[in-house]
Amino acid sequence: MDERTQKRIPIEVAYALPEEQYLLTEEVAPGTTVEEALKQSELLKRFPDLDISQVGIFSQPVKPDHVLSPQDRIEVYRPLKADPRERRRKKVAQERQQSTEKS
């Protein structure tokens, strides 16, 4: 039996929808990457079409080949509906237009 199958490390997998959040406690072999853990995860069994390209550990973005440590929490991020910078630019432009209309 090799070392990866003997010992397991605890991790969490988190995913949030607007109306529901999922936090799963799982165990993986030492040396497991984020991508490998997600492919083994119960989360992908529940959401087989889930895009796992945008992930982080404790709010810090990581690449799928990042090797997990015990107690890491993998967070799967949903794609943004709108670019926050673009939304701010539009809001500022709208406020400027409203202020010139009042003058």
Coordinates of N, CA and C in Angstrom, one line a residue:
M1 N 0.8 -1.2 0.0 CA 0.0 0.0 0.0 C 0.9 1.2 0.0
D2 N 0.7 2.2 -1.0 CA 1.6 3.3 -0.9 C 1.0 4.4 0.1
E3 N 1.9 5.4 0.4 CA 1.6 6.3 1.4 C 0.4 7.2 1.1
R4 N 0.1 7.4 -0.2 CA -1.1 8.3 -0.5 C -2.4 7.6 -0.2
T5 N -2.4 6.3 -0.1 CA -3.7 5.6 0.2 C -3.8 5.2 1.7
Q6 N -2.7 5.3 2.5 CA -2.7 5.0 3.9 C -3.3 6.1 4.7
K7 N -2.7 7.3 4.6 CA -3.1 8.4 5.5 C -4.0 9.3 4.7
R8 N -5.0 9.9 5.3 CA -5.9 10.9 4.7 C -5.9 12.2 5.5
I9 N -6.0 13.3 4.8 CA -6.1 14.6 5.4 C -7.5 15.2 5.3
P10 N -7.9 15.9 6.3 CA -9.3 16.5 6.2 C -9.2 17.8 5.5
I11 N -10.2 18.0 4.6 CA -10.4 19.3 3.9 C -11.9 19.6 3.9
E12 N -12.2 20.8 3.5 CA -13.6 21.2 3.3 C -13.7 21.7 1.8
V13 N -14.9 21.5 1.3 CA -15.2 22.0 0.0 C -16.5 22.9 0.1
A14 N -16.3 24.2 -0.3 CA -17.4 25.1 -0.2 C -17.9 25.6 -1.5
Y15 N -19.2 25.8 -1.6 CA -19.8 26.3 -2.9 C -21.1 27.0 -2.5
A16 N -21.3 28.2 -3.0 CA -22.5 28.9 -2.6 C -23.3 29.3 -3.9
L17 N -24.6 29.1 -3.8 CA -25.6 29.5 -4.8 C -26.3 30.7 -4.1
P18 N -27.0 31.5 -4.8 CA -27.7 32.6 -4.2 C -28.7 32.2 -3.1
E19 N -29.3 31.1 -3.2 CA -30.3 30.6 -2.2 C -29.8 29.5 -1.3
E20 N -28.6 29.0 -1.6 CA -28.2 27.8 -0.8 C -26.7 27.7 -0.8
Q21 N -26.1 27.3 0.4 CA -24.7 27.1 0.5 C -24.3 25.7 0.8
Y22 N -23.2 25.2 0.4 CA -22.8 23.9 0.6 C -21.4 23.9 1.2
L23 N -21.2 23.2 2.3 CA -19.9 23.1 3.0 C -19.7 21.6 3.3
L24 N -18.9 20.9 2.6 CA -18.7 19.5 2.7 C -17.3 19.2 3.4
T25 N -17.3 18.3 4.3 CA -16.1 17.9 4.9 C -15.7 16.6 4.3
E26 N -14.5 16.5 3.8 CA -14.0 15.3 3.1 C -12.6 15.0 3.5
E27 N -12.1 13.9 3.1 CA -10.7 13.5 3.3 C -10.1 13.1 2.0
V28 N -8.8 13.5 1.8 CA -8.1 13.2 0.6 C -6.7 12.7 1.0
A29 N -6.0 12.1 0.1 CA -4.7 11.6 0.3 C -3.7 12.8 0.3
P30 N -2.6 12.7 1.2 CA -1.6 13.7 1.1 C -1.1 13.9 -0.3
G31 N -0.8 15.1 -0.7 CA -0.3 15.4 -2.1 C -1.4 15.6 -3.1
T32 N -2.6 15.5 -2.7 CA -3.7 15.7 -3.6 C -3.8 17.2 -4.0
T33 N -4.1 17.4 -5.3 CA -4.3 18.8 -5.7 C -5.7 19.2 -5.6
V34 N -5.9 20.5 -5.7 CA -7.3 21.1 -5.7 C -8.2 20.4 -6.8
E35 N -7.7 20.3 -8.0 CA -8.4 19.7 -9.1 C -8.8 18.2 -8.8
E36 N -7.8 17.5 -8.3 CA -8.0 16.1 -8.0 C -9.1 15.9 -6.9
A37 N -9.0 16.8 -5.8 CA -9.9 16.7 -4.7 C -11.3 17.1 -5.2
L38 N -11.5 18.1 -6.1 CA -12.8 18.4 -6.6 C -13.4 17.3 -7.4
K39 N -12.6 16.7 -8.2 CA -13.1 15.6 -9.1 C -13.5 14.4 -8.2
Q40 N -13.0 14.2 -7.0 CA -13.4 13.2 -6.1 C -14.5 13.6 -5.2
S41 N -14.8 14.9 -5.2 CA -15.7 15.5 -4.2 C -17.2 15.1 -4.4
E42 N -17.9 15.1 -3.3 CA -19.3 14.9 -3.4 C -20.0 16.1 -4.1
L43 N -19.3 17.3 -4.1 CA -19.9 18.4 -4.7 C -20.1 18.2 -6.2
L44 N -19.1 17.6 -6.9 CA -19.3 17.3 -8.3 C -20.3 16.2 -8.6
K45 N -20.5 15.4 -7.6 CA -21.6 14.4 -7.8 C -23.0 15.1 -7.8
R46 N -23.1 16.1 -6.9 CA -24.3 16.9 -6.9 C -24.5 17.8 -8.0
F47 N -23.4 18.4 -8.5 CA -23.4 19.4 -9.6 C -22.3 18.9 -10.6
P48 N -22.7 17.9 -11.4 CA -21.7 17.4 -12.4 C -21.2 18.4 -13.5
D49 N -22.0 19.4 -13.8 CA -21.6 20.4 -14.8 C -20.9 21.6 -14.2
L50 N -20.6 21.6 -12.9 CA -20.0 22.7 -12.2 C -18.6 23.1 -12.8
D51 N -18.5 24.4 -13.1 CA -17.2 24.9 -13.6 C -16.2 25.0 -12.4
I52 N -15.2 24.3 -12.4 CA -14.2 24.3 -11.3 C -12.9 25.0 -11.6
S53 N -13.0 25.9 -12.6 CA -11.8 26.6 -13.1 C -11.5 27.8 -12.2
Q54 N -12.4 28.3 -11.4 CA -12.2 29.5 -10.5 C -12.4 29.0 -9.1
V55 N -11.2 28.8 -8.4 CA -11.2 28.3 -7.1 C -10.2 29.0 -6.2
G56 N -10.4 28.9 -4.9 CA -9.5 29.5 -4.0 C -9.5 28.7 -2.7
I57 N -8.5 29.0 -1.9 CA -8.4 28.4 -0.5 C -8.5 29.6 0.5
F58 N -9.5 29.5 1.3 CA -9.7 30.6 2.3 C -9.6 32.0 1.6
S59 N -10.4 32.2 0.6 CA -10.5 33.5 -0.2 C -9.3 33.9 -1.0
Q60 N -8.3 33.0 -1.1 CA -7.1 33.3 -1.9 C -7.2 32.5 -3.1
P61 N -7.2 33.1 -4.3 CA -7.3 32.3 -5.6 C -6.1 31.4 -5.7
V62 N -6.3 30.2 -6.1 CA -5.2 29.2 -6.4 C -5.5 28.5 -7.7
K63 N -4.4 27.9 -8.2 CA -4.5 27.2 -9.5 C -5.0 25.8 -9.1
P64 N -5.6 25.1 -10.1 CA -6.0 23.7 -9.9 C -5.0 22.8 -9.5
D65 N -3.7 23.1 -9.8 CA -2.6 22.1 -9.4 C -2.0 22.4 -8.0
H66 N -2.6 23.3 -7.3 CA -2.2 23.6 -5.9 C -2.4 22.4 -5.1
V67 N -1.3 22.0 -4.3 CA -1.4 20.8 -3.4 C -2.0 21.2 -2.1
L68 N -3.0 20.5 -1.7 CA -3.7 20.8 -0.4 C -2.9 20.4 0.8
S69 N -3.3 21.2 1.9 CA -2.7 20.9 3.2 C -3.9 20.5 4.1
P70 N -3.7 19.9 5.2 CA -4.8 19.5 6.1 C -5.5 20.8 6.5
Q71 N -6.8 20.7 6.6 CA -7.8 21.7 7.0 C -8.0 22.8 6.0
D72 N -7.5 22.7 4.8 CA -7.7 23.6 3.7 C -9.2 23.6 3.4
R73 N -9.8 24.8 3.0 CA -11.1 24.9 2.6 C -11.1 25.4 1.1
I74 N -11.4 24.4 0.2 CA -11.5 24.8 -1.2 C -12.8 25.5 -1.5
E75 N -12.8 26.7 -2.1 CA -14.0 27.5 -2.4 C -14.1 27.5 -3.9
V76 N -15.2 27.1 -4.4 CA -15.5 27.1 -5.8 C -16.3 28.4 -6.1
Y77 N -15.8 29.2 -7.0 CA -16.5 30.5 -7.2 C -17.3 30.4 -8.5
R78 N -18.5 31.1 -8.4 CA -19.4 31.2 -9.5 C -18.9 32.3 -10.4
P79 N -19.1 32.3 -11.7 CA -18.7 33.4 -12.6 C -19.5 34.7 -12.2
L80 N -18.9 35.8 -12.3 CA -19.5 37.1 -12.1 C -20.5 37.4 -13.2
K81 N -21.7 37.9 -12.9 CA -22.6 38.3 -13.9 C -22.2 39.6 -14.6
A82 N -21.5 40.4 -13.8 CA -21.1 41.7 -14.4 C -19.7 42.0 -13.8
D83 N -18.9 42.7 -14.6 CA -17.6 43.1 -14.1 C -17.8 44.3 -13.1
P84 N -17.3 44.1 -11.9 CA -17.5 45.2 -10.9 C -16.9 46.5 -11.3
R85 N -15.8 46.5 -12.0 CA -15.2 47.8 -12.4 C -16.1 48.5 -13.4
E86 N -16.7 47.7 -14.3 CA -17.6 48.3 -15.3 C -18.8 48.8 -14.7
R87 N -19.3 48.1 -13.7 CA -20.5 48.6 -13.0 C -20.2 49.9 -12.3
R88 N -19.1 50.1 -11.7 CA -18.7 51.3 -11.0 C -18.6 52.5 -12.0
R89 N -17.9 52.2 -13.2 CA -17.8 53.2 -14.2 C -19.2 53.7 -14.7
K90 N -20.1 52.8 -14.9 CA -21.4 53.2 -15.3 C -22.1 54.0 -14.2
K91 N -22.0 53.6 -13.0 CA -22.6 54.3 -11.9 C -22.0 55.8 -11.8
V92 N -20.7 55.9 -11.9 CA -20.1 57.2 -11.8 C -20.6 58.1 -13.0
A93 N -20.6 57.5 -14.2 CA -21.1 58.3 -15.4 C -22.5 58.7 -15.2
Q94 N -23.4 57.8 -14.6 CA -24.8 58.2 -14.4 C -24.9 59.3 -13.3
E95 N -24.1 59.2 -12.3 CA -24.1 60.3 -11.2 C -23.7 61.6 -11.8
R96 N -22.6 61.6 -12.6 CA -22.2 62.8 -13.3 C -23.2 63.4 -14.2
Q97 N -23.9 62.6 -14.9 CA -25.0 63.0 -15.8 C -26.1 63.6 -15.0
Q98 N -26.5 63.0 -13.9 CA -27.6 63.5 -13.0 C -27.2 64.9 -12.4
S99 N -25.9 65.0 -12.0 CA -25.4 66.2 -11.4 C -25.4 67.4 -12.4
T100 N -25.1 67.1 -13.7 CA -25.0 68.2 -14.7 C -26.5 68.6 -15.1
E101 N -27.4 67.6 -15.0 CA -28.8 67.9 -15.3 C -29.4 68.8 -14.2
K102 N -29.0 68.7 -13.0 CA -29.5 69.5 -11.9 C -29.0 70.9 -11.9
S103 N -27.8 71.1 -12.5 CA -27.1 72.4 -12.6 C -27.8 73.4 -13.5

